[in-house]
PDB file of C-alpha atoms in Angstrom:
ATOM      1  CA  MET A 252      34.479 -99.461-112.782  1.00 59.00           C
ATOM      2  CA  SER A 253      31.214-100.190-114.525  1.00 81.00           C
ATOM      3  CA  LEU A 254      32.313-100.132-118.166  1.00 90.00           C
ATOM      4  CA  ASP A 255      35.419-100.894-120.199  1.00 91.00           C
ATOM      5  CA  VAL A 256      35.411 -97.780-122.387  1.00 91.00           C
ATOM      6  CA  PRO A 257      37.530 -97.992-125.551  1.00 91.00           C
ATOM      7  CA  ALA A 258      39.830 -95.008-126.130  1.00 91.00           C
ATOM      8  CA  GLU A 259      37.929 -94.071-129.303  1.00 93.00           C
ATOM      9  CA  LEU A 260      34.608 -93.936-127.444  1.00 91.00           C
ATOM     10  CA  LEU A 261      36.108 -91.906-124.610  1.00 89.00           C
ATOM     11  CA  ALA A 262      37.536 -89.450-127.140  1.00 91.00           C
ATOM     12  CA  ALA A 263      34.144 -89.196-128.861  1.00 90.00           C
ATOM     13  CA  ALA A 264      32.467 -88.489-125.495  1.00 92.00           C
ATOM     14  CA  GLN A 265      35.028 -85.788-124.735  1.00 91.00           C
ATOM     15  CA  GLU A 266      34.242 -84.142-128.075  1.00 92.00           C
ATOM     16  CA  GLY A 267      30.458 -84.298-127.694  1.00 89.00           C
ATOM     17  CA  GLU A 268      27.549 -86.716-127.573  1.00 88.00           C
ATOM     18  CA  VAL A 269      27.854 -90.383-128.497  1.00 91.00           C
ATOM     19  CA  THR A 270      25.101 -92.393-130.153  1.00 92.00           C
ATOM     20  CA  ASP A 271      22.953 -94.967-128.410  1.00 92.00           C
ATOM     21  CA  GLU A 272      24.479 -97.564-130.734  1.00 94.00           C
ATOM     22  CA  GLN A 273      28.010 -96.678-129.602  1.00 94.00           C
ATOM     23  CA  PHE A 274      27.016 -96.754-125.953  1.00 93.00           C
ATOM     24  CA  ALA A 275      25.049-100.007-126.364  1.00 95.00           C
ATOM     25  CA  GLU A 276      28.104-101.704-127.862  1.00 96.00           C
ATOM     26  CA  CYS A 277      30.189-100.583-124.893  1.00 94.00           C
ATOM     27  CA  VAL A 278      27.571-101.934-122.473  1.00 95.00           C
ATOM     28  CA  ARG A 279      27.293-105.223-124.420  1.00 97.00           C
ATOM     29  CA  THR A 280      31.029-105.882-124.319  1.00 96.00           C
ATOM     30  CA  SER A 281      31.575-104.599-120.763  1.00 96.00           C
ATOM     31  CA  LEU A 282      28.632-106.322-119.083  1.00 96.00           C
ATOM     32  CA  PRO A 283      27.994-109.456-121.169  1.00 97.00           C
ATOM     33  CA  TYR A 284      26.009-111.320-118.504  1.00 96.00           C
ATOM     34  CA  ALA A 285      23.632-108.418-117.890  1.00 96.00           C
ATOM     35  CA  TRP A 286      23.264-107.799-121.634  1.00 97.00           C
ATOM     36  CA  GLN A 287      22.545-111.466-122.340  1.00 97.00           C
ATOM     37  CA  LEU A 288      19.977-111.708-119.542  1.00 97.00           C
ATOM     38  CA  VAL A 289      18.053-108.633-120.707  1.00 97.00           C
ATOM     39  CA  SER A 290      18.283-109.868-124.293  1.00 97.00           C
ATOM     40  CA  GLN A 291      16.908-113.306-123.393  1.00 97.00           C
ATOM     41  CA  LEU A 292      14.062-111.856-121.335  1.00 96.00           C
ATOM     42  CA  SER A 293      13.188-109.365-124.077  1.00 96.00           C
ATOM     43  CA  THR A 294      13.114-112.158-126.668  1.00 97.00           C
ATOM     44  CA  ARG A 295      10.967-114.328-124.395  1.00 96.00           C
ATOM     45  CA  LEU A 296       8.501-111.457-123.901  1.00 94.00           C
ATOM     46  CA  LEU A 297       8.321-110.878-127.651  1.00 92.00           C
ATOM     47  CA  VAL A 298       7.903-114.558-128.557  1.00 95.00           C
ATOM     48  CA  GLU A 299       5.683-115.751-125.713  1.00 94.00           C
ATOM     49  CA  GLY A 300       3.787-112.527-125.085  1.00 89.00           C
ATOM     50  CA  GLY A 301       2.197-111.922-121.744  1.00 88.00           C
ATOM     51  CA  SER A 302       2.468-108.971-119.432  1.00 90.00           C
ATOM     52  CA  PHE A 303       6.164-109.536-118.552  1.00 91.00           C
ATOM     53  CA  ALA A 304       9.082-111.964-118.578  1.00 94.00           C
ATOM     54  CA  ASP A 305      11.301-112.400-115.542  1.00 92.00           C
ATOM     55  CA  ASN A 306      14.342-114.222-114.276  1.00 92.00           C
ATOM     56  CA  THR A 307      14.415-116.010-110.928  1.00 86.00           C
ATOM     57  CA  THR A 308      17.733-117.847-111.303  1.00 89.00           C
ATOM     58  CA  PRO A 309      20.587-116.286-109.340  1.00 88.00           C
ATOM     59  CA  PRO A 310      23.749-115.411-111.282  1.00 90.00           C
ATOM     60  CA  ALA A 311      26.311-118.214-111.270  1.00 92.00           C
ATOM     61  CA  SER A 312      29.122-116.025-109.932  1.00 93.00           C
ATOM     62  CA  GLU A 313      29.790-112.828-108.034  1.00 92.00           C
ATOM     63  CA  ALA A 314      31.185-111.327-111.245  1.00 93.00           C
ATOM     64  CA  GLU A 315      27.861-111.916-113.002  1.00 94.00           C
ATOM     65  CA  ARG A 316      25.949-110.561-110.014  1.00 91.00           C
ATOM     66  CA  GLY A 317      28.142-107.460-110.096  1.00 92.00           C
ATOM     67  CA  GLN A 318      27.456-106.939-113.792  1.00 94.00           C
ATOM     68  CA  LEU A 319      23.731-107.090-113.223  1.00 93.00           C
ATOM     69  CA  LEU A 320      23.879-104.680-110.298  1.00 91.00           C
ATOM     70  CA  ARG A 321      26.031-102.200-112.238  1.00 92.00           C
ATOM     71  CA  ALA A 322      23.751-102.350-115.280  1.00 93.00           C
ATOM     72  CA  LEU A 323      20.558-101.763-113.342  1.00 91.00           C
ATOM     73  CA  ALA A 324      21.943 -99.245-110.849  1.00 90.00           C
ATOM     74  CA  SER A 325      23.117 -96.837-113.544  1.00 90.00           C
ATOM     75  CA  ASP A 326      20.384 -94.668-115.045  1.00 89.00           C
ATOM     76  CA  ALA A 327      22.398 -94.289-118.269  1.00 91.00           C
ATOM     77  CA  ILE A 328      23.087 -98.015-118.685  1.00 91.00           C
ATOM     78  CA  ARG A 329      19.574 -99.049-117.687  1.00 92.00           C
ATOM     79  CA  GLY A 330      18.072 -96.459-120.041  1.00 91.00           C
ATOM     80  CA  CYS A 331      20.279 -97.668-122.876  1.00 92.00           C
ATOM     81  CA  LEU A 332      19.154-101.273-122.326  1.00 95.00           C
ATOM     82  CA  GLU A 333      15.499-100.201-122.246  1.00 93.00           C
ATOM     83  CA  ARG A 334      15.801 -98.201-125.467  1.00 92.00           C
ATOM     84  CA  TYR A 335      17.856-100.852-127.267  1.00 95.00           C
ATOM     85  CA  PHE A 336      15.503-103.719-126.437  1.00 95.00           C
ATOM     86  CA  GLY A 337      12.300-101.639-126.428  1.00 93.00           C
ATOM     87  CA  VAL A 338      11.285-102.708-122.920  1.00 93.00           C
ATOM     88  CA  ARG A 339      10.809-101.332-119.438  1.00 90.00           C
ATOM     89  CA  LEU A 340      13.113-102.961-116.850  1.00 91.00           C
ATOM     90  CA  ALA A 341      12.212-103.679-113.248  1.00 88.00           C
ATOM     91  CA  PHE A 342      14.549-105.004-110.585  1.00 86.00           C
ATOM     92  CA  GLN A 343      13.734-106.554-107.197  1.00 81.00           C
ATOM     93  CA  ASN A 344      17.027-108.016-106.010  1.00 72.00           C
ATOM     94  CA  CYS A 345      20.347-109.413-107.160  1.00 67.00           C
ATOM     95  CA  HIS A 346      18.690-111.649-109.733  1.00 69.00           C
ATOM     96  CA  ARG A 347      14.948-110.961-109.983  1.00 81.00           C
ATOM     97  CA  VAL A 348      14.874-108.854-113.104  1.00 89.00           C
ATOM     98  CA  ALA A 349      11.830-108.445-115.309  1.00 90.00           C
ATOM     99  CA  VAL A 350      11.124-106.866-118.675  1.00 91.00           C
ATOM    100  CA  PHE A 351       7.784-105.297-119.524  1.00 89.00           C
ATOM    101  CA  PRO A 352       6.501-103.918-122.790  1.00 87.00           C
ATOM    102  CA  ALA A 353       7.611-100.305-123.090  1.00 82.00           C
ATOM    103  CA  ALA A 354       4.838 -98.022-121.869  1.00 66.00           C
ATOM    104  CA  GLU A 355       3.021 -96.122-124.565  1.00 55.00           C
ATOM    105  CA  GLY A 356       2.888 -92.388-124.145  1.00 49.00           C
ATOM    106  CA  GLN A 357       3.935 -90.520-121.037  1.00 43.00           C
ATOM    107  CA  PRO A 358       5.510 -91.718-117.789  1.00 48.00           C
ATOM    108  CA  GLY A 359       2.922 -93.120-115.420  1.00 46.00           C
ATOM    109  CA  MET A 360       1.321 -95.168-118.198  1.00 50.00           C
ATOM    110  CA  GLU A 361       2.995 -98.385-117.004  1.00 65.00           C
ATOM    111  CA  SER A 362       0.963-101.571-116.992  1.00 66.00           C
ATOM    112  CA  GLY A 363      -0.726-102.928-113.903  1.00 72.00           C
ATOM    113  CA  ALA A 364       1.725-105.842-113.980  1.00 70.00           C
ATOM    114  CA  TYR A 365       4.648-103.419-113.847  1.00 66.00           C
ATOM    115  CA  ARG A 366       3.147-101.425-110.980  1.00 70.00           C
ATOM    116  CA  ARG A 367       2.543-104.652-109.028  1.00 68.00           C
ATOM    117  CA  PHE A 368       6.096-105.910-109.682  1.00 63.00           C
ATOM    118  CA  VAL A 369       7.687-102.705-108.355  1.00 58.00           C
ATOM    119  CA  SER A 370       5.320-102.391-105.386  1.00 54.00           C
ATOM    120  CA  THR A 371       6.393-102.532-101.769  1.00 58.00           C
ATOM    121  CA  ARG A 372       4.232-105.626-101.281  1.00 63.00           C
ATOM    122  CA  GLU A 373       5.950-107.576-104.071  1.00 62.00           C
ATOM    123  CA  GLN A 374       9.370-106.503-102.814  1.00 56.00           C
ATOM    124  CA  LEU A 375       8.539-107.898 -99.382  1.00 62.00           C
ATOM    125  CA  LEU A 376       7.042-111.108-100.774  1.00 62.00           C
ATOM    126  CA  ASN A 377      10.165-111.715-102.860  1.00 60.00           C
ATOM    127  CA  GLN A 378      12.434-111.875 -99.798  1.00 57.00           C
ATOM    128  CA  SER A 379      13.905-115.024 -98.316  1.00 59.00           C
ATOM    129  CA  PRO A 380      16.763-115.823 -95.899  1.00 59.00           C
ATOM    130  CA  GLU A 381      18.889-117.200 -98.787  1.00 56.00           C
ATOM    131  CA  LEU A 382      18.736-113.842-100.532  1.00 50.00           C
ATOM    132  CA  ARG A 383      19.600-111.771 -97.477  1.00 48.00           C
ATOM    133  CA  ASP A 384      23.173-111.074 -98.587  1.00 52.00           C
ATOM    134  CA  CYS A 385      22.765-111.369-102.323  1.00 52.00           C
TER     135      CYS A 385
END
């Protein structure tokens, strides 16, 4: 199960739409490692600037790795994180996550740094035997 959904939030979803704030709180409490990592990277991008901020440190445990995978594999959760933090997320493997400034305008307006990060070439260059089963 990806999220620990409180009964009140489940009831609200059964009645109709829930707000991004309600969903974000559920994500924050259910996937604290993933939330904290995206938060730290978003803050680093804001403070230090640059074209992106990324993480290259593997999660300390399988539980943390699982949180990260669940957060980034779900379109709804990933979209919520992007909207909440005002960034575009990119993901190469079990720990190489990057945040980019949110693209202005329409899809396809991503930065060159984003397009490079999500390219086939960069995916191949980011591989190593240690990460084979991550």
